[in-house]
CSV table of C-alpha atoms in Angstrom, one decimal:
chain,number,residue,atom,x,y,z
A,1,UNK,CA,67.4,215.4,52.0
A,2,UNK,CA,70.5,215.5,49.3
A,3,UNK,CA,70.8,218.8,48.8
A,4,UNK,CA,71.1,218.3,44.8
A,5,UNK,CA,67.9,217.1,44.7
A,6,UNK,CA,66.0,219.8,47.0
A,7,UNK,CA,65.3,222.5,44.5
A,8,UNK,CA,63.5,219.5,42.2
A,9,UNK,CA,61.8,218.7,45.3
A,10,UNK,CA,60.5,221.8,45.8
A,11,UNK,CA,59.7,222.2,42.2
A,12,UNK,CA,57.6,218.7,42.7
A,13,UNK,CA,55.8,219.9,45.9
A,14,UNK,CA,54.4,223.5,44.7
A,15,UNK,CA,53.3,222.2,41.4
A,16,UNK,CA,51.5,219.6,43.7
A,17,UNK,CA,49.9,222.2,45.5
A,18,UNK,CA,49.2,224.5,42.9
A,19,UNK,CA,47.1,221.5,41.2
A,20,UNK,CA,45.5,220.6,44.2
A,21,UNK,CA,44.3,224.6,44.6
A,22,UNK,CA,43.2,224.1,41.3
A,23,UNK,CA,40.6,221.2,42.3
A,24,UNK,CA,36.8,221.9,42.9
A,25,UNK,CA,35.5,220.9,45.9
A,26,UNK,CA,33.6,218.2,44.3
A,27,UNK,CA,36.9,216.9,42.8
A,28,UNK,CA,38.7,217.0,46.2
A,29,UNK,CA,36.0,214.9,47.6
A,30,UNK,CA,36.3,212.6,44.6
A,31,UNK,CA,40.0,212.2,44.6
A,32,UNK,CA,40.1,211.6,48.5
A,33,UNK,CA,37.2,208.4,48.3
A,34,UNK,CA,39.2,207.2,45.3
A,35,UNK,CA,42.6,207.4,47.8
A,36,UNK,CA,40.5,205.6,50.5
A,37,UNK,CA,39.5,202.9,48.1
A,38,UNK,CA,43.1,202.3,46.7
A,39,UNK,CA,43.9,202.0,50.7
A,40,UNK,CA,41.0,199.8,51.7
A,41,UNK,CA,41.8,197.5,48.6
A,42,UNK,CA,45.5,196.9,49.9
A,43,UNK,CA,44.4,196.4,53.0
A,44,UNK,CA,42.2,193.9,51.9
A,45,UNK,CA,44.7,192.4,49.6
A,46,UNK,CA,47.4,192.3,52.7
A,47,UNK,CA,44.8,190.2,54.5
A,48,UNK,CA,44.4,188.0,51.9
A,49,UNK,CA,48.2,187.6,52.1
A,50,UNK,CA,48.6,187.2,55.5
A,51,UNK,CA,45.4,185.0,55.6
A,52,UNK,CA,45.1,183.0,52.2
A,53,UNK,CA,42.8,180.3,53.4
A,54,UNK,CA,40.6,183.0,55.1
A,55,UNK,CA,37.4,183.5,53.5
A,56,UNK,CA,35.5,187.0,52.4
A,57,UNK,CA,33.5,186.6,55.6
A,58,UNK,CA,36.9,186.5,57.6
A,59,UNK,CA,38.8,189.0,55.8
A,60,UNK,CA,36.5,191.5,56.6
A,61,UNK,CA,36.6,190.6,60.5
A,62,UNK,CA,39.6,191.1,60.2
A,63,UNK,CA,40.0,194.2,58.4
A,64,UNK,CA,37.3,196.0,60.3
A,65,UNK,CA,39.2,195.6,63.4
A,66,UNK,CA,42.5,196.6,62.1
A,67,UNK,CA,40.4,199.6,61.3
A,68,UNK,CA,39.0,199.8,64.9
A,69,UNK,CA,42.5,199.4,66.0
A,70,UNK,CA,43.9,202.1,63.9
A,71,UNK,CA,41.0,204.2,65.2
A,72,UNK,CA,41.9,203.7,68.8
A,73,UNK,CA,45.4,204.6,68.1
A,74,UNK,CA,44.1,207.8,66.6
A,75,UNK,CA,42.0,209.0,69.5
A,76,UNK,CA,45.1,207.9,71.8
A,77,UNK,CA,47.1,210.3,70.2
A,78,UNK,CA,49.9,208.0,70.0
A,79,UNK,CA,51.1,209.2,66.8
A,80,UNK,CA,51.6,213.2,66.3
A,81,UNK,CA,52.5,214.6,62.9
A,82,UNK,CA,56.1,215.5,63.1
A,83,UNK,CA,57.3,218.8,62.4
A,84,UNK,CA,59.5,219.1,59.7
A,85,UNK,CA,63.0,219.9,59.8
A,86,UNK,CA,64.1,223.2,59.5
């Protein structure tokens, strides 16, 4: 990262945190299904994209299997987190 813009970086990231320590657990749930949704409706709408003659019927075939696939890659372990930089 540029090293002039680290500090506001840093500024950016704990005021995240500090917000999201400041969440119920109610609200956590709340914000994380209202992520998924946001996620699942561009997934969708990249389908639609990719597929525009497809119909609803189709575009959920096909999204449930790119969610089976992302699954499998999950359980593979194919992707790790990686560790950040230090």
């Amino acid at each position: 990262m540029n090293p002039e813009f680290k500090d506001q970086a840093d500024a950016i990231y704990r005021d995240r945190v500090r917000r999201a320590r400041a969440l119920t657990p109610v609200e956590r749930l709340t914000d994380a299904l209202e992520m998924l949704d946001e996620v699942w409706t561009t997934m969708r709408a990249g389908i639609r994209s990719q597929f525009p003659h497809a119909d609803e019927t189709e575009v959920h075939r096909i999204f449930q299997a790119r969610l089976r696939r992302l699954r499998q890659v999950s359980d593979a372990g194919i992707f790790r987190p990686v560790e950040p930089a230090t």
